[in-house]
Amino acid sequence: MTTAVKTQKNALTRGLAKAALLSGVLGAGFFAGLSAASAATLTVWSGYPEMAPFYEHVAEGLKAAHPDLTVKVEAIALREHEKRIALGLTSGSAGPLIIELPGSTASRYIENELLPAAPDDVSAFVKDPANFGQFFIDAVSKDGVVYGVPLFRGQGSLFYNTDMFAAAGLTEPPKTMEEYSQYAEKLTQRDANGNPTVSGWSMRLSGGGQGIAEKFWINLFQYGGNVLVQSADGKWKADYANEAGRKALKQYLENVHTLKTVTPEMPADAEAFERGQTAMFIRESWVIGDIASKAPDLKYATAPLPRGSIALPTNLYVSAEGDDAKLAWEYTQAANSPENLVWLLQNVGWLPNRSGVDYSVVTDKVPAFGAFVNYPEGYEFFTLPAIGPIEEVLTRLAAQLTNAFGNAALAGDDAAIDAFLKTAADETNQILAREDLLAQ
């Protein structure tokens, strides 16, 4: 095959990939929000509106070296952000951009050559073990090549109401998953008929899409399981139709149907915790800031999970190459300066990924951050695999789990639980097989 033919074929492949990405994510009329950037202008696209002040703070710091620089920060809701990226990158009309994305989502654009690799100096900065642990380096790389700069992560920890713990005679957070259920039973408040009025442990039982599967994965991980595991050939398979999966699902069913410490109808999540409608729940660090603004008088503490936590690293990528991209890459590294990362934790609440930064000025003032940044030695992290169908895998598993949580007949029936898990895992593996990602 000649070079010319190869070039034409690659161009055609990219064109088809762009068309496929566009058709998969665009709704009618979604053409707002695009912006061109001049040579002295950087545009930052974020899926978290609360991050806008941080990106503006970084821009202010860069003006000392680049007084003519203008940084436009466009932070919108996450789902709309994802659609905007698909349109901006596939149309090629948005100019040089700094784009905030998790590695699992960025993977599809990297595979289709829509996000370039980082330049050598940026790659060296990322690969320096003094700056980032291997987990975060892997999350921003593909086949050993660095494509972005790690910035922050979502990470779960236990939030618990210390007043409710004291009233129940509990002096410290649970350390095992078995204790989580025991504590939930002691913490549940009931009416005269025995119906729960304050849940002992708010578990994710309903709500939006893949979040249910992610929360189940957190509990599953504490028992030694995973929704997906990677094999030596680099492919994937379901890993929850086993003892760990049975224990995790059984715990949900036990709390809902046997102990009745929580129900699908009860108020849940951060809002319930802030209103004193649940005694404990597992969530990311953004809740700390939410409590400070909505329930400043709430008495609570945080604690690491028994084995480890999900960590969802979010990275910064640059859409351009060559001279146009230099200033954008400089911005991504400036965002990772210790001063800016301390500012991020203190003012936004998302956890920075960079190692070797002293966050004590923040954790001394807000001890609740301690469980997130000062976790025990050997604490493990897992994240969502950077594969195309991961969202479909989780969304379909979430639908299966929602049905299971409401099925009282499953509670106490290990054989029925195992059968359910096998059916769900078969579906997961069928999705992977369709994409030629299933491990043998």
mmCIF file of C-alpha atoms in Angstrom, residues 32-301:
data_model
loop_
_atom_site.group_PDB
_atom_site.id
_atom_site.type_symbol
_atom_site.label_atom_id
_atom_site.label_comp_id
_atom_site.label_asym_id
_atom_site.label_seq_id
_atom_site.Cartn_x
_atom_site.Cartn_y
_atom_site.Cartn_z
ATOM 1 C CA ALA A 32 -24.474 26.518 20.905
ATOM 2 C CA GLY A 33 -21.359 27.064 22.942
ATOM 3 C CA LEU A 34 -18.686 26.773 20.287
ATOM 4 C CA SER A 35 -16.082 29.451 20.400
ATOM 5 C CA ALA A 36 -13.015 30.142 18.369
ATOM 6 C CA ALA A 37 -9.804 31.065 20.113
ATOM 7 C CA SER A 38 -7.225 33.532 18.913
ATOM 8 C CA ALA A 39 -3.468 32.977 19.361
ATOM 9 C CA ALA A 40 -3.509 35.024 22.608
ATOM 10 C CA THR A 41 -6.681 33.437 23.858
ATOM 11 C CA LEU A 42 -7.143 30.130 25.600
ATOM 12 C CA THR A 43 -10.506 28.528 26.055
ATOM 13 C CA VAL A 44 -11.139 26.060 28.839
ATOM 14 C CA TRP A 45 -14.062 23.665 28.608
ATOM 15 C CA SER A 46 -15.195 22.161 31.889
ATOM 16 C CA GLY A 47 -18.059 19.891 32.883
ATOM 17 C CA TYR A 48 -18.175 21.166 36.439
ATOM 18 C CA PRO A 49 -19.486 24.724 36.927
ATOM 19 C CA GLU A 50 -17.912 24.872 40.379
ATOM 20 C CA MET A 51 -14.480 24.586 38.702
ATOM 21 C CA ALA A 52 -14.815 27.914 36.869
ATOM 22 C CA PRO A 53 -13.284 30.025 39.700
ATOM 23 C CA PHE A 54 -10.286 27.684 39.808
ATOM 24 C CA TYR A 55 -9.570 27.965 36.099
ATOM 25 C CA GLU A 56 -9.914 31.745 36.334
ATOM 26 C CA HIS A 57 -7.528 31.748 39.304
ATOM 27 C CA VAL A 58 -4.943 29.831 37.245
ATOM 28 C CA ALA A 59 -5.381 32.332 34.410
ATOM 29 C CA GLU A 60 -4.704 35.254 36.721
ATOM 30 C CA GLY A 61 -1.428 33.662 37.762
ATOM 31 C CA LEU A 62 -0.334 33.190 34.154
ATOM 32 C CA LYS A 63 -0.788 36.865 33.340
ATOM 33 C CA ALA A 64 2.488 37.739 35.061
ATOM 34 C CA ALA A 65 4.319 35.947 32.251
ATOM 35 C CA HIS A 66 1.694 36.563 29.571
ATOM 36 C CA PRO A 67 0.064 39.967 30.199
ATOM 37 C CA ASP A 68 -1.867 39.851 26.903
ATOM 38 C CA LEU A 69 -3.350 36.453 27.579
ATOM 39 C CA THR A 70 -7.108 36.037 27.723
ATOM 40 C CA VAL A 71 -8.550 32.848 29.167
ATOM 41 C CA LYS A 72 -12.188 32.076 28.485
ATOM 42 C CA VAL A 73 -13.632 29.569 30.929
ATOM 43 C CA GLU A 74 -16.780 27.810 29.764
ATOM 44 C CA ALA A 75 -18.014 25.486 32.506
ATOM 45 C CA ILE A 76 -21.387 23.824 31.969
ATOM 46 C CA ALA A 77 -23.274 20.767 33.199
ATOM 47 C CA LEU A 78 -21.404 17.509 32.629
ATOM 48 C CA ARG A 79 -23.732 15.850 30.127
ATOM 49 C CA GLU A 80 -23.909 18.976 27.987
ATOM 50 C CA HIS A 81 -20.130 19.298 28.280
ATOM 51 C CA GLU A 82 -19.728 15.778 26.876
ATOM 52 C CA LYS A 83 -21.962 16.617 23.908
ATOM 53 C CA ARG A 84 -20.066 19.857 23.319
ATOM 54 C CA ILE A 85 -16.753 18.033 23.209
ATOM 55 C CA ALA A 86 -18.057 15.533 20.684
ATOM 56 C CA LEU A 87 -19.223 18.351 18.438
ATOM 57 C CA GLY A 88 -16.173 20.564 18.919
ATOM 58 C CA LEU A 89 -13.594 17.865 18.285
ATOM 59 C CA THR A 90 -15.337 16.111 15.438
ATOM 60 C CA SER A 91 -16.196 19.312 13.555
ATOM 61 C CA GLY A 92 -12.734 20.747 14.068
ATOM 62 C CA SER A 93 -14.251 24.218 14.315
ATOM 63 C CA ALA A 94 -13.468 25.109 17.886
ATOM 64 C CA GLY A 95 -9.773 26.073 17.648
ATOM 65 C CA PRO A 96 -7.189 25.300 20.352
ATOM 66 C CA LEU A 97 -8.902 24.181 23.506
ATOM 67 C CA ILE A 98 -8.043 22.961 26.969
ATOM 68 C CA ILE A 99 -10.517 20.214 27.668
ATOM 69 C CA GLU A 100 -11.349 18.637 31.012
ATOM 70 C CA LEU A 101 -12.187 14.948 30.690
ATOM 71 C CA PRO A 102 -11.862 11.653 32.542
ATOM 72 C CA GLY A 103 -9.530 9.177 30.874
ATOM 73 C CA SER A 104 -12.379 6.713 30.302
ATOM 74 C CA THR A 105 -14.183 9.288 28.127
ATOM 75 C CA ALA A 106 -11.057 10.716 26.467
ATOM 76 C CA SER A 107 -10.113 7.264 25.228
ATOM 77 C CA ARG A 108 -12.583 7.315 22.329
ATOM 78 C CA TYR A 109 -11.142 10.605 21.039
ATOM 79 C CA ILE A 110 -7.567 9.410 21.431
ATOM 80 C CA GLU A 111 -8.353 6.204 19.529
ATOM 81 C CA ASN A 112 -9.807 8.306 16.698
ATOM 82 C CA GLU A 113 -6.830 10.688 16.631
ATOM 83 C CA LEU A 114 -8.886 13.643 17.813
ATOM 84 C CA LEU A 115 -6.686 14.405 20.822
ATOM 85 C CA PRO A 116 -2.924 14.656 20.263
ATOM 86 C CA ALA A 117 -0.233 13.255 22.534
ATOM 87 C CA ALA A 118 1.371 15.616 25.022
ATOM 88 C CA PRO A 119 4.717 17.150 24.043
ATOM 89 C CA ASP A 120 7.882 15.656 25.502
ATOM 90 C CA ASP A 121 8.337 18.138 28.354
ATOM 91 C CA VAL A 122 4.741 17.692 29.511
ATOM 92 C CA SER A 123 5.031 13.921 29.222
ATOM 93 C CA ALA A 124 8.182 14.000 31.371
ATOM 94 C CA PHE A 125 6.376 16.115 33.983
ATOM 95 C CA VAL A 126 3.507 13.630 34.135
ATOM 96 C CA LYS A 127 5.710 10.531 34.208
ATOM 97 C CA ASP A 128 7.904 11.876 37.025
ATOM 98 C CA PRO A 129 6.960 9.670 40.023
ATOM 99 C CA ALA A 130 7.597 12.647 42.291
ATOM 100 C CA ASN A 131 4.604 14.336 40.656
ATOM 101 C CA PHE A 132 2.084 11.529 40.100
ATOM 102 C CA GLY A 133 1.541 7.958 41.193
ATOM 103 C CA GLN A 134 1.314 5.251 38.542
ATOM 104 C CA PHE A 135 -2.471 5.051 38.907
ATOM 105 C CA PHE A 136 -2.833 8.648 37.692
ATOM 106 C CA ILE A 137 -0.154 8.277 34.999
ATOM 107 C CA ASP A 138 -2.026 5.281 33.585
ATOM 108 C CA ALA A 139 -5.304 7.197 33.689
ATOM 109 C CA VAL A 140 -3.946 9.861 31.341
ATOM 110 C CA SER A 141 -2.003 7.530 29.040
ATOM 111 C CA LYS A 142 -2.740 5.038 26.306
ATOM 112 C CA ASP A 143 -0.265 2.366 25.286
ATOM 113 C CA GLY A 144 2.366 4.137 27.360
ATOM 114 C CA VAL A 145 1.889 7.505 25.631
ATOM 115 C CA VAL A 146 0.812 10.505 27.741
ATOM 116 C CA TYR A 147 -2.087 12.487 26.260
ATOM 117 C CA GLY A 148 -2.960 14.914 29.046
ATOM 118 C CA VAL A 149 -2.155 16.185 32.524
ATOM 119 C CA PRO A 150 -3.880 14.775 35.620
ATOM 120 C CA LEU A 151 -5.730 17.374 37.687
ATOM 121 C CA PHE A 152 -8.364 16.209 40.172
ATOM 122 C CA ARG A 153 -10.431 13.209 41.104
ATOM 123 C CA GLY A 154 -13.674 12.074 42.601
ATOM 124 C CA GLN A 155 -13.039 9.663 45.467
ATOM 125 C CA GLY A 156 -15.401 8.082 47.944
ATOM 126 C CA SER A 157 -15.241 8.070 51.730
ATOM 127 C CA LEU A 158 -17.743 7.519 54.507
ATOM 128 C CA PHE A 159 -19.638 10.534 55.841
ATOM 129 C CA TYR A 160 -21.255 9.967 59.240
ATOM 130 C CA ASN A 161 -23.353 12.059 61.598
ATOM 131 C CA THR A 162 -21.422 12.227 64.882
ATOM 132 C CA ASP A 163 -24.466 13.247 66.942
ATOM 133 C CA MET A 164 -26.378 10.171 65.715
ATOM 134 C CA PHE A 165 -23.360 7.965 66.342
ATOM 135 C CA ALA A 166 -23.115 9.247 69.940
ATOM 136 C CA ALA A 167 -26.837 8.696 70.514
ATOM 137 C CA ALA A 168 -26.438 5.093 69.286
ATOM 138 C CA GLY A 169 -23.403 4.529 71.527
ATOM 139 C CA LEU A 170 -20.991 4.345 68.579
ATOM 140 C CA THR A 171 -17.627 5.953 69.190
ATOM 141 C CA GLU A 172 -15.810 5.305 65.916
ATOM 142 C CA PRO A 173 -16.672 4.662 62.253
ATOM 143 C CA PRO A 174 -17.218 1.096 60.968
ATOM 144 C CA LYS A 175 -14.055 -0.670 59.806
ATOM 145 C CA THR A 176 -15.500 -3.702 58.006
ATOM 146 C CA MET A 177 -18.452 -4.171 55.689
ATOM 147 C CA GLU A 178 -20.074 -6.395 58.294
ATOM 148 C CA GLU A 179 -19.880 -3.469 60.731
ATOM 149 C CA TYR A 180 -21.550 -1.222 58.167
ATOM 150 C CA SER A 181 -24.735 -3.312 58.438
ATOM 151 C CA GLN A 182 -24.453 -3.604 62.217
ATOM 152 C CA TYR A 183 -24.045 0.147 62.532
ATOM 153 C CA ALA A 184 -26.913 0.787 60.122
ATOM 154 C CA GLU A 185 -29.243 -1.282 62.283
ATOM 155 C CA LYS A 186 -28.250 0.654 65.425
ATOM 156 C CA LEU A 187 -28.520 4.023 63.718
ATOM 157 C CA THR A 188 -31.905 3.578 62.051
ATOM 158 C CA GLN A 189 -34.670 5.617 63.685
ATOM 159 C CA ARG A 190 -38.230 4.227 63.473
ATOM 160 C CA ASP A 191 -41.792 5.267 64.120
ATOM 161 C CA ALA A 192 -44.196 3.495 66.478
ATOM 162 C CA ASN A 193 -44.915 0.873 63.817
ATOM 163 C CA GLY A 194 -41.248 0.079 63.301
ATOM 164 C CA ASN A 195 -40.999 1.784 59.941
ATOM 165 C CA PRO A 196 -37.696 3.610 59.355
ATOM 166 C CA THR A 197 -37.921 7.383 59.514
ATOM 167 C CA VAL A 198 -34.159 8.066 59.451
ATOM 168 C CA SER A 199 -32.092 5.574 57.479
ATOM 169 C CA GLY A 200 -29.073 4.101 59.190
ATOM 170 C CA TRP A 201 -27.128 3.885 55.919
ATOM 171 C CA SER A 202 -28.227 5.644 52.769
ATOM 172 C CA MET A 203 -27.409 3.244 49.942
ATOM 173 C CA ARG A 204 -27.852 4.131 46.276
ATOM 174 C CA LEU A 205 -30.999 2.170 45.364
ATOM 175 C CA SER A 206 -32.501 4.266 42.601
ATOM 176 C CA GLY A 207 -31.859 7.352 40.531
ATOM 177 C CA GLY A 208 -29.878 8.148 37.445
ATOM 178 C CA GLY A 209 -28.192 5.593 35.223
ATOM 179 C CA GLN A 210 -24.739 4.266 35.766
ATOM 180 C CA GLY A 211 -24.299 5.894 39.178
ATOM 181 C CA ILE A 212 -26.151 2.970 40.759
ATOM 182 C CA ALA A 213 -23.627 0.537 39.276
ATOM 183 C CA GLU A 214 -20.684 2.714 40.326
ATOM 184 C CA LYS A 215 -21.931 2.810 43.920
ATOM 185 C CA PHE A 216 -22.488 -0.969 43.869
ATOM 186 C CA TRP A 217 -18.932 -1.328 42.542
ATOM 187 C CA ILE A 218 -17.598 0.609 45.562
ATOM 188 C CA ASN A 219 -19.222 -1.852 47.972
ATOM 189 C CA LEU A 220 -18.270 -4.829 45.793
ATOM 190 C CA PHE A 221 -14.643 -3.679 45.843
ATOM 191 C CA GLN A 222 -14.573 -3.807 49.659
ATOM 192 C CA TYR A 223 -15.340 -7.546 49.365
ATOM 193 C CA GLY A 224 -12.534 -8.076 46.836
ATOM 194 C CA GLY A 225 -14.608 -7.946 43.645
ATOM 195 C CA ASN A 226 -14.855 -5.719 40.591
ATOM 196 C CA VAL A 227 -17.443 -5.129 37.925
ATOM 197 C CA LEU A 228 -14.733 -5.629 35.275
ATOM 198 C CA VAL A 229 -11.210 -7.035 35.412
ATOM 199 C CA GLN A 230 -8.553 -6.931 32.736
ATOM 200 C CA SER A 231 -6.788 -10.079 31.576
ATOM 201 C CA ALA A 232 -3.209 -10.491 30.443
ATOM 202 C CA ASP A 233 -4.247 -10.000 26.801
ATOM 203 C CA GLY A 234 -5.546 -6.515 27.637
ATOM 204 C CA LYS A 235 -9.213 -7.434 27.289
ATOM 205 C CA TRP A 236 -11.945 -7.435 29.931
ATOM 206 C CA LYS A 237 -14.566 -9.626 31.557
ATOM 207 C CA ALA A 238 -17.206 -9.361 34.266
ATOM 208 C CA ASP A 239 -15.969 -10.202 37.762
ATOM 209 C CA TYR A 240 -19.028 -9.995 39.989
ATOM 210 C CA ALA A 241 -20.799 -13.345 39.512
ATOM 211 C CA ASN A 242 -18.836 -14.766 42.421
ATOM 212 C CA GLU A 243 -18.609 -14.752 46.219
ATOM 213 C CA ALA A 244 -17.695 -11.055 46.389
ATOM 214 C CA GLY A 245 -20.685 -10.172 44.225
ATOM 215 C CA ARG A 246 -22.992 -12.326 46.340
ATOM 216 C CA LYS A 247 -21.809 -10.658 49.546
ATOM 217 C CA ALA A 248 -22.196 -7.163 48.130
ATOM 218 C CA LEU A 249 -25.691 -7.721 46.702
ATOM 219 C CA LYS A 250 -26.764 -9.677 49.759
ATOM 220 C CA GLN A 251 -25.806 -6.725 51.949
ATOM 221 C CA TYR A 252 -28.025 -4.401 49.933
ATOM 222 C CA LEU A 253 -30.929 -6.857 50.134
ATOM 223 C CA GLU A 254 -30.386 -7.471 53.830
ATOM 224 C CA ASN A 255 -30.522 -3.765 54.647
ATOM 225 C CA VAL A 256 -33.588 -3.125 52.471
ATOM 226 C CA HIS A 257 -35.709 -6.207 53.116
ATOM 227 C CA THR A 258 -34.460 -7.893 56.292
ATOM 228 C CA LEU A 259 -33.030 -5.224 58.597
ATOM 229 C CA LYS A 260 -35.121 -2.495 56.935
ATOM 230 C CA THR A 261 -32.537 0.181 57.638
ATOM 231 C CA VAL A 262 -33.268 1.930 54.348
ATOM 232 C CA THR A 263 -35.899 1.832 51.602
ATOM 233 C CA PRO A 264 -35.894 3.010 47.968
ATOM 234 C CA GLU A 265 -38.513 5.612 48.883
ATOM 235 C CA MET A 266 -36.534 7.309 51.682
ATOM 236 C CA PRO A 267 -34.650 10.582 51.100
ATOM 237 C CA ALA A 268 -31.107 9.768 50.077
ATOM 238 C CA ASP A 269 -27.649 11.010 49.342
ATOM 239 C CA ALA A 270 -26.134 14.359 50.344
ATOM 240 C CA GLU A 271 -29.418 16.182 50.701
ATOM 241 C CA ALA A 272 -30.751 13.564 53.142
ATOM 242 C CA PHE A 273 -27.510 13.630 55.113
ATOM 243 C CA GLU A 274 -27.564 17.409 55.375
ATOM 244 C CA ARG A 275 -31.171 17.333 56.588
ATOM 245 C CA GLY A 276 -30.543 14.669 59.235
ATOM 246 C CA GLN A 277 -32.562 12.063 57.301
ATOM 247 C CA THR A 278 -29.761 9.512 57.181
ATOM 248 C CA ALA A 279 -26.915 8.700 59.580
ATOM 249 C CA MET A 280 -24.179 7.738 57.116
ATOM 250 C CA PHE A 281 -23.429 7.356 53.437
ATOM 251 C CA ILE A 282 -20.517 7.013 51.016
ATOM 252 C CA ARG A 283 -19.784 9.948 48.727
ATOM 253 C CA GLU A 284 -17.092 12.117 47.170
ATOM 254 C CA SER A 285 -15.349 15.119 48.756
ATOM 255 C CA TRP A 286 -17.533 17.696 47.054
ATOM 256 C CA VAL A 287 -20.083 16.993 49.798
ATOM 257 C CA ILE A 288 -17.823 18.820 52.277
ATOM 258 C CA GLY A 289 -18.316 22.102 50.472
ATOM 259 C CA ASP A 290 -22.006 21.369 50.000
ATOM 260 C CA ILE A 291 -22.455 20.823 53.740
ATOM 261 C CA ALA A 292 -20.548 24.036 54.488
ATOM 262 C CA SER A 293 -22.971 26.043 52.384
ATOM 263 C CA LYS A 294 -26.251 24.217 53.100
ATOM 264 C CA ALA A 295 -25.885 22.722 56.590
ATOM 265 C CA PRO A 296 -23.017 24.525 58.333
ATOM 266 C CA ASP A 297 -24.146 23.416 61.799
ATOM 267 C CA LEU A 298 -24.199 19.691 60.935
ATOM 268 C CA LYS A 299 -21.921 17.622 63.211
ATOM 269 C CA TYR A 300 -20.203 15.038 61.034
ATOM 270 C CA ALA A 301 -16.919 13.327 60.258
#
